[in-house]
Coordinates of C-alpha atoms in Angstrom, one line a residue:
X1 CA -18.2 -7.9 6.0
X2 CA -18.0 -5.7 2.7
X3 CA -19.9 -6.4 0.0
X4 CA -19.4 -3.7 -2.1
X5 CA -16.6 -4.3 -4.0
X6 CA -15.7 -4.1 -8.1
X7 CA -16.3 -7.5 -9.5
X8 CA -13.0 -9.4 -9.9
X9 CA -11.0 -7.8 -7.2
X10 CA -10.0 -8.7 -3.7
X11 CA -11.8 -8.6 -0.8
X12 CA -11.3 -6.5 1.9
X13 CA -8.7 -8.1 4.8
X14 CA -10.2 -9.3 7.5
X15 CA -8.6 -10.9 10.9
X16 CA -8.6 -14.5 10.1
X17 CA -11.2 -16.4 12.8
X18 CA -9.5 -17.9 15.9
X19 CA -9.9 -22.0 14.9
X20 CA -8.8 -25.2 17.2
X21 CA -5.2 -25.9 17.3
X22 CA -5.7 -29.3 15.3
X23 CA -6.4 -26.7 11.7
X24 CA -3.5 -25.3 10.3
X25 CA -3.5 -21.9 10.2
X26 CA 0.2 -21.6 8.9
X27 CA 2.0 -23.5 6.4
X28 CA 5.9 -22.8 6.2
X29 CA 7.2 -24.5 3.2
X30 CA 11.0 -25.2 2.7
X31 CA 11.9 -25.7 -1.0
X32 CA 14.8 -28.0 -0.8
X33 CA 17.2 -29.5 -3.3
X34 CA 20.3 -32.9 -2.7
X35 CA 19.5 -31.3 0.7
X36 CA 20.2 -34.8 2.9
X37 CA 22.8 -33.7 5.3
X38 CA 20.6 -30.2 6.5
X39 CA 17.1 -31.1 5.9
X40 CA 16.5 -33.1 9.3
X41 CA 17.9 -31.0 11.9
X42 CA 16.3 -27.7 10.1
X43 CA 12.7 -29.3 10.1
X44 CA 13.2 -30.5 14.0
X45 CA 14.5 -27.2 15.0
X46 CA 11.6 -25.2 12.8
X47 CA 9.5 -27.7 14.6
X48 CA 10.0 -27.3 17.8
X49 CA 10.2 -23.8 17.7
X50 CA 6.5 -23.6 16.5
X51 CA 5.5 -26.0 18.7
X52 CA 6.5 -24.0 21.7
X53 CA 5.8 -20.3 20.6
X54 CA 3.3 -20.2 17.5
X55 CA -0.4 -19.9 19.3
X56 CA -2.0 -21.4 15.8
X57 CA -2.2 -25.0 14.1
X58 CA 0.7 -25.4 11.8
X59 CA 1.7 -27.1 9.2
X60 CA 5.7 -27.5 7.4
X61 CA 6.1 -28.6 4.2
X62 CA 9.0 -30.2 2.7
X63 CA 8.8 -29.2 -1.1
X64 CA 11.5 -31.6 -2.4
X65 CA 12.1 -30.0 -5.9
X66 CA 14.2 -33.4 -8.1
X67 CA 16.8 -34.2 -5.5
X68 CA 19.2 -36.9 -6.5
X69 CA 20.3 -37.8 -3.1
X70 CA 18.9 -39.4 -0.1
X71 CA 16.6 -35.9 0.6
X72 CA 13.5 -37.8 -0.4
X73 CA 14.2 -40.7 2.2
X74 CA 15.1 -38.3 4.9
X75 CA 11.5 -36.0 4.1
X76 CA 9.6 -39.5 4.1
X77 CA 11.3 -39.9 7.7
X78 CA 10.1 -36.4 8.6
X79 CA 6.7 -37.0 7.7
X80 CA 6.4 -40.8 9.6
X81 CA 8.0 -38.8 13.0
X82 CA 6.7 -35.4 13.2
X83 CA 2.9 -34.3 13.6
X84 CA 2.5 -31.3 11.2
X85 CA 5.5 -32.3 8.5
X86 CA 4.6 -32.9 5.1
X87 CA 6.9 -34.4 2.3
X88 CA 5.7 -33.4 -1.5
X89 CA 7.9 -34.1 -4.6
X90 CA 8.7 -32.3 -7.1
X91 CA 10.3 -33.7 -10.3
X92 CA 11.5 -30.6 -11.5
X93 CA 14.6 -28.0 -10.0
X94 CA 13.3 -24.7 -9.2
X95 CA 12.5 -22.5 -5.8
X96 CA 9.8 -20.6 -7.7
X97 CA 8.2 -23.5 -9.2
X98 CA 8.4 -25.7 -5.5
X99 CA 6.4 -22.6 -3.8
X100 CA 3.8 -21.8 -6.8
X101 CA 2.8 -25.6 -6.6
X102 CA 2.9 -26.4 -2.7
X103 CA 1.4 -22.6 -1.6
X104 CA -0.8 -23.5 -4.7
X105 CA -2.2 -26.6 -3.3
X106 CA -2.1 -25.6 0.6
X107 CA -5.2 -25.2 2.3
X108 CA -3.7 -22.9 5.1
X109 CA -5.2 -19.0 5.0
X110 CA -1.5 -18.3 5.9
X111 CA 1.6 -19.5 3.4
X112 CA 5.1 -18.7 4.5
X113 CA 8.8 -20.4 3.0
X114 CA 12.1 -20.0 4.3
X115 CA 15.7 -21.4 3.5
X116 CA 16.4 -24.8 4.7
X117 CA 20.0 -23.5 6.0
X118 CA 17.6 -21.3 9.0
X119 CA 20.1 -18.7 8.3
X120 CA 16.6 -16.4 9.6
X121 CA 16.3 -16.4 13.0
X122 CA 13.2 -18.1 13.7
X123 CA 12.4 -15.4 16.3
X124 CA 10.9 -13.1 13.5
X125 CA 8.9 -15.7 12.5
X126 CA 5.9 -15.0 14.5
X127 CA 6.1 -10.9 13.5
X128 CA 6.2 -12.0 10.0
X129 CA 3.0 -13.9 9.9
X130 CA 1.2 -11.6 12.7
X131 CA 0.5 -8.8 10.2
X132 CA -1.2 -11.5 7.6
X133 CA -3.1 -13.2 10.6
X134 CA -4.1 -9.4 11.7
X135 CA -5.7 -8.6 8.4
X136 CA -3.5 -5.7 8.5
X137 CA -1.4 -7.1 5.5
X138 CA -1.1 -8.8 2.1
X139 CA 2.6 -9.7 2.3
X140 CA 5.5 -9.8 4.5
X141 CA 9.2 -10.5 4.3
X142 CA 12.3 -10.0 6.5
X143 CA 14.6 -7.6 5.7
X144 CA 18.3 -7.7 6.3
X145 CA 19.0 -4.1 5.0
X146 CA 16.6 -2.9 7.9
X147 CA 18.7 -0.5 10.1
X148 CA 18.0 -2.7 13.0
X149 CA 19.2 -6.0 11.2
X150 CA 21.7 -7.7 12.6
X151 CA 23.4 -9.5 9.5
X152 CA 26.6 -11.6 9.4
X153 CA 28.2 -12.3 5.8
X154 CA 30.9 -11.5 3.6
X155 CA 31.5 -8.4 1.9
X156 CA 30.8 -10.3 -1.8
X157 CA 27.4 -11.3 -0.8
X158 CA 26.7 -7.9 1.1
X159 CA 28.1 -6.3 -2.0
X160 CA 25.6 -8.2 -4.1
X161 CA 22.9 -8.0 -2.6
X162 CA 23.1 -4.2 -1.8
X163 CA 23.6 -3.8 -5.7
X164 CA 20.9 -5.7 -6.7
X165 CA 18.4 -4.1 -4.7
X166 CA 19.8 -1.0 -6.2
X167 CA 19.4 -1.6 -9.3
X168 CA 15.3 -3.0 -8.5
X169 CA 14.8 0.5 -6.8
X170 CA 16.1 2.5 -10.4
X171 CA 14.9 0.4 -12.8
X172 CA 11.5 -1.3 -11.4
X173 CA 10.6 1.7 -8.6
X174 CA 10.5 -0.9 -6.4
X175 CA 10.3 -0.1 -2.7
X176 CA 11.0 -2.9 -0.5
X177 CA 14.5 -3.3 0.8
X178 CA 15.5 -6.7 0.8
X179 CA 13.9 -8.8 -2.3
X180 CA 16.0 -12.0 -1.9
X181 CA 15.9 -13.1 1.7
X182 CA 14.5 -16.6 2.0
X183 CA 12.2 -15.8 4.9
X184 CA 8.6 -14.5 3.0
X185 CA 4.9 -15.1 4.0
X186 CA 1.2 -14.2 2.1
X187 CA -1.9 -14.5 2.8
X188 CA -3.7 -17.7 0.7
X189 CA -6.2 -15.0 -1.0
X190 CA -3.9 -12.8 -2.4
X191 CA -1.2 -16.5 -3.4
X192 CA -4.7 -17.5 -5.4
X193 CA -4.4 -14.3 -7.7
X194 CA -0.9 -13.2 -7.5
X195 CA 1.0 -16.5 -8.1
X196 CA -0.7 -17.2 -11.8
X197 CA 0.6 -13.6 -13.0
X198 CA 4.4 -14.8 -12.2
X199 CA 6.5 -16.6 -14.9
X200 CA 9.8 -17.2 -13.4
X201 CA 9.9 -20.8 -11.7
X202 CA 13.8 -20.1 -10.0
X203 CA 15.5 -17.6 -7.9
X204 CA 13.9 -14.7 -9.4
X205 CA 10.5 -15.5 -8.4
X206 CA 10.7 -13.7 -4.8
X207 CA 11.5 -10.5 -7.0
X208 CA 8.4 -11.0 -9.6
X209 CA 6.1 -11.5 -7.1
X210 CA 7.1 -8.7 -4.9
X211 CA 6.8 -6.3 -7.7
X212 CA 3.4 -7.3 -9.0
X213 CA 2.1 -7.2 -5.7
X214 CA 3.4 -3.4 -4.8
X215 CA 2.5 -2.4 -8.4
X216 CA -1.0 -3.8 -7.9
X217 CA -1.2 -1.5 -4.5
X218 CA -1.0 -4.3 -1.6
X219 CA 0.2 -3.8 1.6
X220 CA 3.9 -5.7 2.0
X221 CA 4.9 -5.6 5.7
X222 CA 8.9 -5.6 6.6
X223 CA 10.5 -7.6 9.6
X224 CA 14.2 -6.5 10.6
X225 CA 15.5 -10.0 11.3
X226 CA 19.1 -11.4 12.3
X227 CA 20.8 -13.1 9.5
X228 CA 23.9 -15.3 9.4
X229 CA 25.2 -16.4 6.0
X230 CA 25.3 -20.1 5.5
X231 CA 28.7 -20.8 4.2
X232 CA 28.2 -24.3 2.4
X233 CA 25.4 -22.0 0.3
X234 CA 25.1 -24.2 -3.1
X235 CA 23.6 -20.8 -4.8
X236 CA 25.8 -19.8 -7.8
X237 CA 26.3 -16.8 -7.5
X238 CA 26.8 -15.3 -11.3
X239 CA 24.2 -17.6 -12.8
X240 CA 21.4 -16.8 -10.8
X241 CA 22.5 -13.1 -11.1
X242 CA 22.4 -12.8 -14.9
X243 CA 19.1 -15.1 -14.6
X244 CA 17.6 -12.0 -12.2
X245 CA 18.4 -9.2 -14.5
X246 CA 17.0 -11.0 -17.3
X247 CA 13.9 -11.1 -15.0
X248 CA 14.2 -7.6 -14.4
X249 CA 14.0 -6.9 -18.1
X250 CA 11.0 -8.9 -18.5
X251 CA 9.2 -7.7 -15.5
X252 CA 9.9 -4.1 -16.5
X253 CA 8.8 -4.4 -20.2
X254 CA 5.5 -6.0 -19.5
X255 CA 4.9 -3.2 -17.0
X256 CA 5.3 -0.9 -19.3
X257 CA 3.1 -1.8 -21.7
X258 CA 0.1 -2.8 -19.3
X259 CA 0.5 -6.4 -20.0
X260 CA -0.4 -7.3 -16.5
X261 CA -3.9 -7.3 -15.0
X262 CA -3.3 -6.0 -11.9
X263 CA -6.3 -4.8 -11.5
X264 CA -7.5 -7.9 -10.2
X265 CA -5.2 -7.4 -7.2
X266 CA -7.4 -4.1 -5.9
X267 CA -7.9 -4.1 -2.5
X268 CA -10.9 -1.9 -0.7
X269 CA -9.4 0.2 2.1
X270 CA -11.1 -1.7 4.7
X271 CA -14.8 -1.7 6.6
X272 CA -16.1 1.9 7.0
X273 CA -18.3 3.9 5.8
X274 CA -16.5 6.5 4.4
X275 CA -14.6 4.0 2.3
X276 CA -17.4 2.9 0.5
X277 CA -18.5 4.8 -3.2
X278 CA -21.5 7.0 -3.0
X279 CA -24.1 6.2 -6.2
X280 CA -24.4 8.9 -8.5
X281 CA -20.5 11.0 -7.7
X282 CA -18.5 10.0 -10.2
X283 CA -14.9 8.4 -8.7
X284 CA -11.0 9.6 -8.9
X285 CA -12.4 13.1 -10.9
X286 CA -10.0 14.9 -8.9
X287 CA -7.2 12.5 -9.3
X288 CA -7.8 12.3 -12.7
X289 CA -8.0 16.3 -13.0
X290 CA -4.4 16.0 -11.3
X291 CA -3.2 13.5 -13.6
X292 CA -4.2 15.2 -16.7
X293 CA -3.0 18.2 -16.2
X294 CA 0.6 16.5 -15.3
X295 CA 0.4 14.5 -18.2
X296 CA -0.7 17.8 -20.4
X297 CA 2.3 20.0 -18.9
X298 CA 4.6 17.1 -19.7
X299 CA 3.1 16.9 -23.3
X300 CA 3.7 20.4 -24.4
X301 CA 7.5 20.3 -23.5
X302 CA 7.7 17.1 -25.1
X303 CA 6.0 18.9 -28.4
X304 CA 8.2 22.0 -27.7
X305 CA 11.5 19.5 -28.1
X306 CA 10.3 17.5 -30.7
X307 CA 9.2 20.7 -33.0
X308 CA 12.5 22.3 -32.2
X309 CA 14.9 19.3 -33.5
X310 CA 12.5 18.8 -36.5
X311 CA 12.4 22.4 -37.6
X312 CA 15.7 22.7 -38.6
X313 CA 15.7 19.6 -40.9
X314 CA 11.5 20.1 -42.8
X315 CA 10.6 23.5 -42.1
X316 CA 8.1 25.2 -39.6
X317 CA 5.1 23.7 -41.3
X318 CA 6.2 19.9 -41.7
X319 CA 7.6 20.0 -38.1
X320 CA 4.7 21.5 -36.3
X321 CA 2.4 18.5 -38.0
X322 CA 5.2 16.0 -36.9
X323 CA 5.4 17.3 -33.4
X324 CA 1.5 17.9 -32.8
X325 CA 0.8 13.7 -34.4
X326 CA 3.5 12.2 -32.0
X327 CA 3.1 14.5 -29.0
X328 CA -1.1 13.7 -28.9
X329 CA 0.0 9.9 -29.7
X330 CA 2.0 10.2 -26.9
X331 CA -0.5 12.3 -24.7
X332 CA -3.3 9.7 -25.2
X333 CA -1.0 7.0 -24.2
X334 CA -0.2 8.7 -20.6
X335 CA -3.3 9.5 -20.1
X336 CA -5.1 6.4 -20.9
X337 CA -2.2 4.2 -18.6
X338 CA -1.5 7.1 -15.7
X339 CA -5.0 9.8 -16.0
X340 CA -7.9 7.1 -16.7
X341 CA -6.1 4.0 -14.9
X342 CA -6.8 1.2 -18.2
X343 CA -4.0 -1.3 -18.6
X344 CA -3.4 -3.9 -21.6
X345 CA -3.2 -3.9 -25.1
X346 CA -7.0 -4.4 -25.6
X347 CA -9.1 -1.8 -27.7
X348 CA -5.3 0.7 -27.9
X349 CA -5.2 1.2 -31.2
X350 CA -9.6 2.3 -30.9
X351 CA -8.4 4.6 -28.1
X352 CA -5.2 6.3 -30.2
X353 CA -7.8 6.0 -33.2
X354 CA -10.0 8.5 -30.9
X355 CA -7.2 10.7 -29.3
X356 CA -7.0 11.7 -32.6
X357 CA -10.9 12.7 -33.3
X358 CA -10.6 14.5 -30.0
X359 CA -7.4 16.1 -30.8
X360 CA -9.3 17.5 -34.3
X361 CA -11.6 18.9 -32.3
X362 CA -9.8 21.1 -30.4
X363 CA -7.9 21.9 -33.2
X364 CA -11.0 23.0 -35.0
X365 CA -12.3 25.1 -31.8
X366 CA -9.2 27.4 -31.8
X367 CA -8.9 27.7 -35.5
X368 CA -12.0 28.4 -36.0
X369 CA -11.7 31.0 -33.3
X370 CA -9.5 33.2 -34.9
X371 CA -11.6 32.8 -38.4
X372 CA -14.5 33.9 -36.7
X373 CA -12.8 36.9 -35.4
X374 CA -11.2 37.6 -38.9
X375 CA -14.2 37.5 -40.0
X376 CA -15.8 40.3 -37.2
X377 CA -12.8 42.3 -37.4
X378 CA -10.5 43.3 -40.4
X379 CA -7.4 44.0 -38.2
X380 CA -7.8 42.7 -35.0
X381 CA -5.3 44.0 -32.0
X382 CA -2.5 41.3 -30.9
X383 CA -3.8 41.5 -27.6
X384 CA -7.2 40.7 -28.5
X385 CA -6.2 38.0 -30.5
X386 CA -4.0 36.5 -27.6
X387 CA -6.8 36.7 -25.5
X388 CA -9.3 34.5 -27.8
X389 CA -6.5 32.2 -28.0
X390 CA -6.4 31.4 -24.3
X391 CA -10.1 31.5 -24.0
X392 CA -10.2 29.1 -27.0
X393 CA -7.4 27.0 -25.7
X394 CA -9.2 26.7 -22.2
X395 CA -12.6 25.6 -23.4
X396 CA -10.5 23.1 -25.7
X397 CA -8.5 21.6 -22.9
X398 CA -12.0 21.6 -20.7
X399 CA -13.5 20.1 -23.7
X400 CA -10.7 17.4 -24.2
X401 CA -10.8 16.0 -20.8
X402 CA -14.6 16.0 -21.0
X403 CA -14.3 13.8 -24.2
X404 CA -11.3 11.3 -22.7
X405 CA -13.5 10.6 -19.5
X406 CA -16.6 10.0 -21.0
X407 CA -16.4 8.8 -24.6
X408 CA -12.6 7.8 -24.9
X409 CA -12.3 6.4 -21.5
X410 CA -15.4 5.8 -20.0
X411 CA -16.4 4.6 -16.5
X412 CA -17.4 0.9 -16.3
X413 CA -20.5 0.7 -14.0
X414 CA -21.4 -2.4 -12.2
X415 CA -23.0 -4.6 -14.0
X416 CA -21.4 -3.1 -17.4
X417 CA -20.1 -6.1 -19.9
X418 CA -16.4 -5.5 -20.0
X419 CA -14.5 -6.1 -23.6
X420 CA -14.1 -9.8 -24.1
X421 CA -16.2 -10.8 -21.0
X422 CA -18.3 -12.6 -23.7
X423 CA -21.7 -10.8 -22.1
X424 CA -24.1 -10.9 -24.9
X425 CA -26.4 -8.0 -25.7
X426 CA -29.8 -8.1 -23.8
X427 CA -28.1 -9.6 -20.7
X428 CA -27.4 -13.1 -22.3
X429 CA -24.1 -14.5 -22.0
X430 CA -22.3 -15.0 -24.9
X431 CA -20.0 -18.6 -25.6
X432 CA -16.5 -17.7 -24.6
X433 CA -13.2 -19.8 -25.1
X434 CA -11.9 -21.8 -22.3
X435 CA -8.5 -20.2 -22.5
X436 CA -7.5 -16.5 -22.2
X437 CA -6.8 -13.9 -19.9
X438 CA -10.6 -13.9 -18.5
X439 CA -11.1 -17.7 -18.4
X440 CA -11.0 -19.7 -15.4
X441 CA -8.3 -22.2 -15.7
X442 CA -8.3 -25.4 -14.1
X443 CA -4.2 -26.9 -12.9
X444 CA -3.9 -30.3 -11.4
X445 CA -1.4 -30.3 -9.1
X446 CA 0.1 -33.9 -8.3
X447 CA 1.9 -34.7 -5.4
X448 CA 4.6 -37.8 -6.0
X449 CA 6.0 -38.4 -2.7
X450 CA 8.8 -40.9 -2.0
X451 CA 8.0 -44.3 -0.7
X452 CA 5.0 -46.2 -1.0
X453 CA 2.7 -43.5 0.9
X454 CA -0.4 -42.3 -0.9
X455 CA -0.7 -40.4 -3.8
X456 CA -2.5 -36.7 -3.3
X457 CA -4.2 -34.8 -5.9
X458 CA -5.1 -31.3 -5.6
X459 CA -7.0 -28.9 -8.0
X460 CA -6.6 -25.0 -8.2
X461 CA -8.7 -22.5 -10.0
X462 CA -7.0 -19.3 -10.8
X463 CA -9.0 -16.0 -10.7

């Protein structure tokens, strides 16, 4: 096993062990709300199905999320009947806010959820989870805008659903195909991290937490499945669409300001050798040569535009100082998100504060240049004066990375105090608040199911 990875991120996958049948290796949940009519012959037929195909223990979970009707009763009955079936209450509505709190209190490696309709055939069921099982994944969800789908449904809902996914892929880069389907597994490790970073508790959950995770770099594995619309769906339609691209708004402003740490999400590549960082070579130099000079190109057009539109309105002088502050403000901000890889609004202002030093500098090296050779030469040739100029403007771009990888945004070695981990000087540890962004936070999770069965309390500490 690897033991050689950054502190705070995710292990590297390995096949989960082959266990007795009795341990439940899976737990399918199936968030249901005034659900009385559907609920029993879904949870029999699920039932069954894993009984006779799935080679693992199982577990299925009825996450009961403040029905009004007789759904409690009819999960109670479940649970008295079937080996395997759980009933858990919920006394708030919400599909997000059912799987945070029943994936958050299972003890199953592998968490799944589907629709209690079974719109999914249960067919992909098995090459959904396989992937997790495998260690060859973090994720997986089924797909009905796979080319080998085989969907039934109206042209509304296909319409919908087609447009919304559109609208993920331009707006949030995502790259999955089908965010919305109600069939959706992941692996317990990567629940324990991921599921405190999303906010919404209703429809839009699927979304957030498929975007974090393929922001954050894990592996989300696709199954083609065969779909057939339910057409007693209770969803409304235009309220839990407005609801989404309010999500979309929030999910794609705290992106883009590095409010997420999804560096805690970083996966190894896996077990060999090759994989593993050598002591002593520094790591990503050559990515981070790639993505400095990108970031540099795109930094001199954006000064070139800016001086342009500015000249005409303050004069040469006044636009050029205009253009050169906002184009390095902007510069240090790419290259401190998309070059050096740091996220959040911690220390930004220190890091602008030395873009700028570092900015001077260069500044200085070329102008001082051209002094110095004013001062060698009374009339110095264009040519020869071009020539410094480059050579200046070389050693003060080879000088400005230099400056931004080791003093602006240094390397953490292992072992290093990060900002705010409350190490203290001298390798003492420092008192800390309970509560933040790097405290471990304890959540209770209480179970109230229906009837006069027992009570279970579970407790969850987030990462």
């Amino acid at each position: 096993m690897r033991t050689d990875t950054a502190p705070g991120t995710l292990p590297a996958r390995e096949h989960l062990p082959a266990t007795a049948a009795s341990t439940p290796v899976l737990d399918v949940v199936i968030p249901v709300h005034n659900e009385e009519k559907d609920l029993e012959p879904c949870v029999r037929r699920l039932h069954d199905h894993l009984a006779r195909t799935f080679p693992y223990g199982f577990r299925i979970t009825v996450a009961d999320n403040a029905s009004t009707d007789r759904t409690p009763q009819v999960a109670a009955a479940l649970e008295a009947s079937l080996p395997g079936v759980r009933a858990y209450r919920l006394e708030q509505k919400g599909r997000g806010r059912a799987l945070r709190t029943v994936w958050g209190a299972s003890d199953a490696p592998v968490l799944a959820y589907m629709d209690v309709d079974l719109s999914t055939d249960l067919n992909a069921l098995l090459p959904l989870v396989a992937p997790l099982i495998s260690g060859h994944s973090d994720l997986a969800i089924g797909s009905r805008l796979a080319r080998s789908s085989r969907v039934v449904r109206g042209p509304k809902r296909e319409l919908i659903s087609r447009a919304y996914n559109l609208i993920l892929r331009g707006s949030l880069a995502a790259r999955f195909s089908d965010a919305q389907c109600g069939f959706k597994a992941i692996r317990r490790d990567v629940a324990e991290r991921l599921l405190p970073m999303v906010e919404d508790t209703g429809w839009f959950f699927d979304t957030e937490l498929l975007v974090l995770a393929e922001r954050a770099g894990l592996r989300i594995h696709e199954v083609p499945v065969d779909w057939v619309d339910d057409p007693d769906s209770t969803v409304h339609i235009v309220s839990t669409a407005v609801d989404d691209l309010k999500g979309v708004w929030r999910v794609g402003r705290a992106l883009a300001v590095g409010a997420l740490p999804l560096d805690r999400l970083a996966r190894p590549f896996g077990d060999d050798p090759r994989d593993r960082r050598l002591s002593g070579v520094p790591g990503g130099l050559a990515r981070q040569l790639v993505g400095f000079c990108v970031v540099g190109a795109f930094s001199t057009l954006f000064y070139l535009l800016l001086y342009s539109v500015l000249r005409a309105g303050v004069g040469p002088q006044a636009a050029n100082a205009a253009a050169l502050l906002v184009s390095a403000i902007a510069n240090t901000a790419a290259n401190r998100r998309l070059t050096f890889g740091v996220r959040g609004r911690e220390r930004v202002l220190r890091h602008q504060a030395q873009g700028l030093v570092v900015l001077a500098i260069g500044l200085t090296l070329t102008s001082g240049s051209l002094a110095a050779l004013d001062a060698a030469t009374a009339t110095p040739s264009h040519g020869t004066e071009l020539a410094v100029l480059i050579v200046a403007n070389l050693a003060a771009t080879v000088l400005r990375f230099l400056l931004l990888r080791a003093w602006v945004f240094p390397e953490r070695r292992e072992g290093a105090p990060e900002p705010g981990s409350g190490a203290a000087p001298g390798g003492g540890t420092a008192a800390r608040p309970a509560e933040g962004p790097g405290a471990d936070a304890t959540v209770r999770l209480r179970a109230l199911p229906s009837g006069d069965g027992p009570t279970m309390t579970t407790t969850r500490t987030d990462v």
